[in-house]
């Protein structure tokens, strides 16, 4: 499957990735992704007919335990890592106009 | 004291020939004297280490038997979370981030009486094979300061090789413990997936990441793996039922052990010196009584594509948590929520991280998912089946770690595909969840170290370690040090 990385696809991937690239980065990554994905496309030659893929190596066995009360992390220490905070909350731009 | 193995140092501490604080101070002084050359450390936690040293000394003096490595200083790759100590993943995104919890392995080190004295440089978010993609400068190779230390655990390997620390913990997603071991002439173990807890390891590709030891020899690494392995209620993928306990006996021979040698690994794209050293190691193992037989490694052309598709897909998902709101870097420019997300990520991540997130977004996107991501997962199933078959024929597989020795700083940074192809011998181990040990096995014409790896079936660490002990008992490559150290 031939793939062509163009400006439109790069911008679509920027949106999916929540990134805004500089012009220089866009130019650079257009070439890089083209070359890398051409290599990835080698996989098309592999016969995988009837092979069932697994996204988890150990299946889905859950570890269950009784509910018990345990101390949680210290709120003040967590908030100290926030770039913007008020006394007890993370601050972010208004989301509803 | 500098230059003692971790086990020798622990013995000296146990017999009170050396105090814990004395050991910690000696290594702190060494780091202060030489790290400006290597750039292996991102953080040195002097105060915390000296406080811990006193606590551990009291226990040892009171006769408490904490572990085989009690009192030994250790340093951690900077993607392993440490309460109260900055953990950056070598990224501007996490500059100044201070975790509020320890990775489970750090709790285990503390219970074992080991002293964490600092955090080690790496490729940004463990994405790279040269420890040059980090935001805080490249790590330099102690054997030749103009060359890379390998990656992504390059700080770990350089610090051990430069004797800044007796032993270290790194992480391996596609070769990130083994390849820097090979480039820096030290020993390392990538454990079976599910044998060491990943809780608190900042994720790159969760189904492939595994924490493991880097040290001066296999005995040090085995002792540390015993300490960090074992079940953890905080990591459901950590399926091992109890910690590894390795035999204390050191065999001299390998009679009855069948070793597979993948002949197609040696056909092209490999340095002659690497090829010669690994084949010489095969002869050494044969002369120790092992039966060495060649085979053709299946799926070789598909390993790099499958690995990079799966790893980047998982990375694009894992790194979506970095949004500039709760922790980490936040752009001053964002006016709306979407702008805060996009600008914080764009200003906080380096180019290699952006490249892998974009690749991951592509292979998971509508229209391409089946041809790339699903196909890679199918290739992974075929690979696992192929290894299952191989381990019916062989006890272990011997291969090179990397096709080259350490290259010059800057030599490959502008050629990501070339860098990715350098992982050809290591990625299959992670895709199949297998254990592997990396050992020094020679030097090239420029005096740069060469590494080999033994690959085993899942949870067959004991077998790999015994073979490594035999090899290191018959060779002295692991005892060599860069001249200036």
mmCIF file with all atom_site columns, C-alpha atoms in Angstrom, chain B residues 322-402:
data_model
loop_
_atom_site.group_PDB
_atom_site.id
_atom_site.type_symbol
_atom_site.label_atom_id
_atom_site.label_alt_id
_atom_site.label_comp_id
_atom_site.label_asym_id
_atom_site.label_entity_id
_atom_site.label_seq_id
_atom_site.pdbx_PDB_ins_code
_atom_site.Cartn_x
_atom_site.Cartn_y
_atom_site.Cartn_z
_atom_site.occupancy
_atom_site.B_iso_or_equiv
_atom_site.pdbx_formal_charge
_atom_site.auth_seq_id
_atom_site.auth_comp_id
_atom_site.auth_asym_id
_atom_site.auth_atom_id
_atom_site.pdbx_PDB_model_num
ATOM 1  C CA . UNK B 1 322 ? 0.643  15.397  29.264 1.00 0.00 ? 322 UNK B CA 1
ATOM 2  C CA . UNK B 1 323 ? -1.739 18.293  28.756 1.00 0.00 ? 323 UNK B CA 1
ATOM 3  C CA . UNK B 1 324 ? -0.299 21.154  30.814 1.00 0.00 ? 324 UNK B CA 1
ATOM 4  C CA . UNK B 1 325 ? -3.082 21.101  33.411 1.00 0.00 ? 325 UNK B CA 1
ATOM 5  C CA . UNK B 1 326 ? -2.230 18.872  36.378 1.00 0.00 ? 326 UNK B CA 1
ATOM 6  C CA . UNK B 1 327 ? 1.552  18.672  36.185 1.00 0.00 ? 327 UNK B CA 1
ATOM 7  C CA . UNK B 1 328 ? 4.360  19.380  33.809 1.00 0.00 ? 328 UNK B CA 1
ATOM 8  C CA . UNK B 1 329 ? 5.005  22.182  31.357 1.00 0.00 ? 329 UNK B CA 1
ATOM 9  C CA . UNK B 1 330 ? 2.288  24.669  30.478 1.00 0.00 ? 330 UNK B CA 1
ATOM 10 C CA . UNK B 1 331 ? 2.538  27.152  27.631 1.00 0.00 ? 331 UNK B CA 1
ATOM 11 C CA . UNK B 1 332 ? 1.993  30.768  28.623 1.00 0.00 ? 332 UNK B CA 1
ATOM 12 C CA . UNK B 1 333 ? 0.341  31.432  25.254 1.00 0.00 ? 333 UNK B CA 1
ATOM 13 C CA . UNK B 1 334 ? -2.787 29.230  25.384 1.00 0.00 ? 334 UNK B CA 1
ATOM 14 C CA . UNK B 1 335 ? -6.016 31.205  25.765 1.00 0.00 ? 335 UNK B CA 1
ATOM 15 C CA . UNK B 1 336 ? -8.529 28.378  25.326 1.00 0.00 ? 336 UNK B CA 1
ATOM 16 C CA . UNK B 1 337 ? -8.379 24.860  26.749 1.00 0.00 ? 337 UNK B CA 1
ATOM 17 C CA . UNK B 1 338 ? -7.549 23.376  23.332 1.00 0.00 ? 338 UNK B CA 1
ATOM 18 C CA . UNK B 1 339 ? -4.765 25.926  22.872 1.00 0.00 ? 339 UNK B CA 1
ATOM 19 C CA . UNK B 1 340 ? -3.327 25.111  26.306 1.00 0.00 ? 340 UNK B CA 1
ATOM 20 C CA . UNK B 1 341 ? -3.234 21.418  25.388 1.00 0.00 ? 341 UNK B CA 1
ATOM 21 C CA . UNK B 1 342 ? -1.731 21.916  21.945 1.00 0.00 ? 342 UNK B CA 1
ATOM 22 C CA . UNK B 1 343 ? 0.796  24.619  22.786 1.00 0.00 ? 343 UNK B CA 1
ATOM 23 C CA . UNK B 1 344 ? 1.942  22.990  26.035 1.00 0.00 ? 344 UNK B CA 1
ATOM 24 C CA . UNK B 1 345 ? 2.581  19.725  24.217 1.00 0.00 ? 345 UNK B CA 1
ATOM 25 C CA . UNK B 1 346 ? 4.213  21.420  21.232 1.00 0.00 ? 346 UNK B CA 1
ATOM 26 C CA . UNK B 1 347 ? 6.567  23.491  23.405 1.00 0.00 ? 347 UNK B CA 1
ATOM 27 C CA . UNK B 1 348 ? 7.153  20.750  26.017 1.00 0.00 ? 348 UNK B CA 1
ATOM 28 C CA . UNK B 1 349 ? 7.982  17.745  23.817 1.00 0.00 ? 349 UNK B CA 1
ATOM 29 C CA . UNK B 1 350 ? 11.117 17.352  21.708 1.00 0.00 ? 350 UNK B CA 1
ATOM 30 C CA . UNK B 1 351 ? 11.154 16.361  18.044 1.00 0.00 ? 351 UNK B CA 1
ATOM 31 C CA . UNK B 1 352 ? 11.649 12.588  18.477 1.00 0.00 ? 352 UNK B CA 1
ATOM 32 C CA . UNK B 1 353 ? 8.706  12.385  20.879 1.00 0.00 ? 353 UNK B CA 1
ATOM 33 C CA . UNK B 1 354 ? 6.532  14.367  18.450 1.00 0.00 ? 354 UNK B CA 1
ATOM 34 C CA . UNK B 1 355 ? 7.628  12.104  15.602 1.00 0.00 ? 355 UNK B CA 1
ATOM 35 C CA . UNK B 1 356 ? 6.570  8.978   17.507 1.00 0.00 ? 356 UNK B CA 1
ATOM 36 C CA . UNK B 1 357 ? 3.265  10.474  18.681 1.00 0.00 ? 357 UNK B CA 1
ATOM 37 C CA . UNK B 1 358 ? 2.461  11.446  15.066 1.00 0.00 ? 358 UNK B CA 1
ATOM 38 C CA . UNK B 1 359 ? 3.404  7.943   13.850 1.00 0.00 ? 359 UNK B CA 1
ATOM 39 C CA . UNK B 1 360 ? 1.250  6.389   16.560 1.00 0.00 ? 360 UNK B CA 1
ATOM 40 C CA . UNK B 1 361 ? -1.688 8.638   15.690 1.00 0.00 ? 361 UNK B CA 1
ATOM 41 C CA . UNK B 1 362 ? -1.291 7.604   12.051 1.00 0.00 ? 362 UNK B CA 1
ATOM 42 C CA . UNK B 1 363 ? -1.216 3.823   12.596 1.00 0.00 ? 363 UNK B CA 1
ATOM 43 C CA . UNK B 1 364 ? -4.260 4.018   14.891 1.00 0.00 ? 364 UNK B CA 1
ATOM 44 C CA . UNK B 1 365 ? -6.257 6.352   12.645 1.00 0.00 ? 365 UNK B CA 1
ATOM 45 C CA . UNK B 1 366 ? -9.346 5.368   10.746 1.00 0.00 ? 366 UNK B CA 1
ATOM 46 C CA . UNK B 1 367 ? -8.436 3.909   7.358  1.00 0.00 ? 367 UNK B CA 1
ATOM 47 C CA . UNK B 1 368 ? -4.914 2.834   8.385  1.00 0.00 ? 368 UNK B CA 1
ATOM 48 C CA . UNK B 1 369 ? -5.577 0.860   11.591 1.00 0.00 ? 369 UNK B CA 1
ATOM 49 C CA . UNK B 1 370 ? -6.027 -2.521  9.901  1.00 0.00 ? 370 UNK B CA 1
ATOM 50 C CA . UNK B 1 371 ? -3.079 -2.207  7.540  1.00 0.00 ? 371 UNK B CA 1
ATOM 51 C CA . UNK B 1 372 ? -0.654 -1.084  10.240 1.00 0.00 ? 372 UNK B CA 1
ATOM 52 C CA . UNK B 1 373 ? -1.659 -1.581  13.879 1.00 0.00 ? 373 UNK B CA 1
ATOM 53 C CA . UNK B 1 374 ? -3.745 -4.722  13.488 1.00 0.00 ? 374 UNK B CA 1
ATOM 54 C CA . UNK B 1 375 ? -1.183 -6.200  11.106 1.00 0.00 ? 375 UNK B CA 1
ATOM 55 C CA . UNK B 1 376 ? 1.622  -5.496  13.602 1.00 0.00 ? 376 UNK B CA 1
ATOM 56 C CA . UNK B 1 377 ? -0.316 -7.234  16.389 1.00 0.00 ? 377 UNK B CA 1
ATOM 57 C CA . UNK B 1 378 ? -0.770 -10.234 14.099 1.00 0.00 ? 378 UNK B CA 1
ATOM 58 C CA . UNK B 1 379 ? 2.952  -10.251 13.330 1.00 0.00 ? 379 UNK B CA 1
ATOM 59 C CA . UNK B 1 380 ? 3.553  -10.215 17.093 1.00 0.00 ? 380 UNK B CA 1
ATOM 60 C CA . UNK B 1 381 ? 1.424  -13.375 17.491 1.00 0.00 ? 381 UNK B CA 1
ATOM 61 C CA . UNK B 1 382 ? 3.396  -15.098 14.713 1.00 0.00 ? 382 UNK B CA 1
ATOM 62 C CA . UNK B 1 383 ? 6.667  -14.053 16.350 1.00 0.00 ? 383 UNK B CA 1
ATOM 63 C CA . UNK B 1 384 ? 5.601  -15.404 19.732 1.00 0.00 ? 384 UNK B CA 1
ATOM 64 C CA . UNK B 1 385 ? 4.654  -18.711 18.050 1.00 0.00 ? 385 UNK B CA 1
ATOM 65 C CA . UNK B 1 386 ? 8.019  -18.793 16.291 1.00 0.00 ? 386 UNK B CA 1
ATOM 66 C CA . UNK B 1 387 ? 9.878  -18.283 19.588 1.00 0.00 ? 387 UNK B CA 1
ATOM 67 C CA . UNK B 1 388 ? 7.763  -21.007 21.247 1.00 0.00 ? 388 UNK B CA 1
ATOM 68 C CA . UNK B 1 389 ? 8.910  -23.354 18.513 1.00 0.00 ? 389 UNK B CA 1
ATOM 69 C CA . UNK B 1 390 ? 12.558 -22.246 18.840 1.00 0.00 ? 390 UNK B CA 1
ATOM 70 C CA . UNK B 1 391 ? 12.569 -22.884 22.575 1.00 0.00 ? 391 UNK B CA 1
ATOM 71 C CA . UNK B 1 392 ? 11.471 -26.457 21.947 1.00 0.00 ? 392 UNK B CA 1
ATOM 72 C CA . UNK B 1 393 ? 14.779 -26.841 20.076 1.00 0.00 ? 393 UNK B CA 1
ATOM 73 C CA . UNK B 1 394 ? 17.109 -24.598 22.108 1.00 0.00 ? 394 UNK B CA 1
ATOM 74 C CA . UNK B 1 395 ? 17.703 -23.687 25.744 1.00 0.00 ? 395 UNK B CA 1
ATOM 75 C CA . UNK B 1 396 ? 18.786 -20.217 24.749 1.00 0.00 ? 396 UNK B CA 1
ATOM 76 C CA . UNK B 1 397 ? 19.587 -18.068 21.744 1.00 0.00 ? 397 UNK B CA 1
ATOM 77 C CA . UNK B 1 398 ? 22.871 -16.207 21.318 1.00 0.00 ? 398 UNK B CA 1
ATOM 78 C CA . UNK B 1 399 ? 22.869 -13.013 19.254 1.00 0.00 ? 399 UNK B CA 1
ATOM 79 C CA . UNK B 1 400 ? 24.586 -9.662  18.921 1.00 0.00 ? 400 UNK B CA 1
ATOM 80 C CA . UNK B 1 401 ? 22.933 -6.775  20.802 1.00 0.00 ? 401 UNK B CA 1
ATOM 81 C CA . UNK B 1 402 ? 23.549 -4.112  18.167 1.00 0.00 ? 402 UNK B CA 1
#
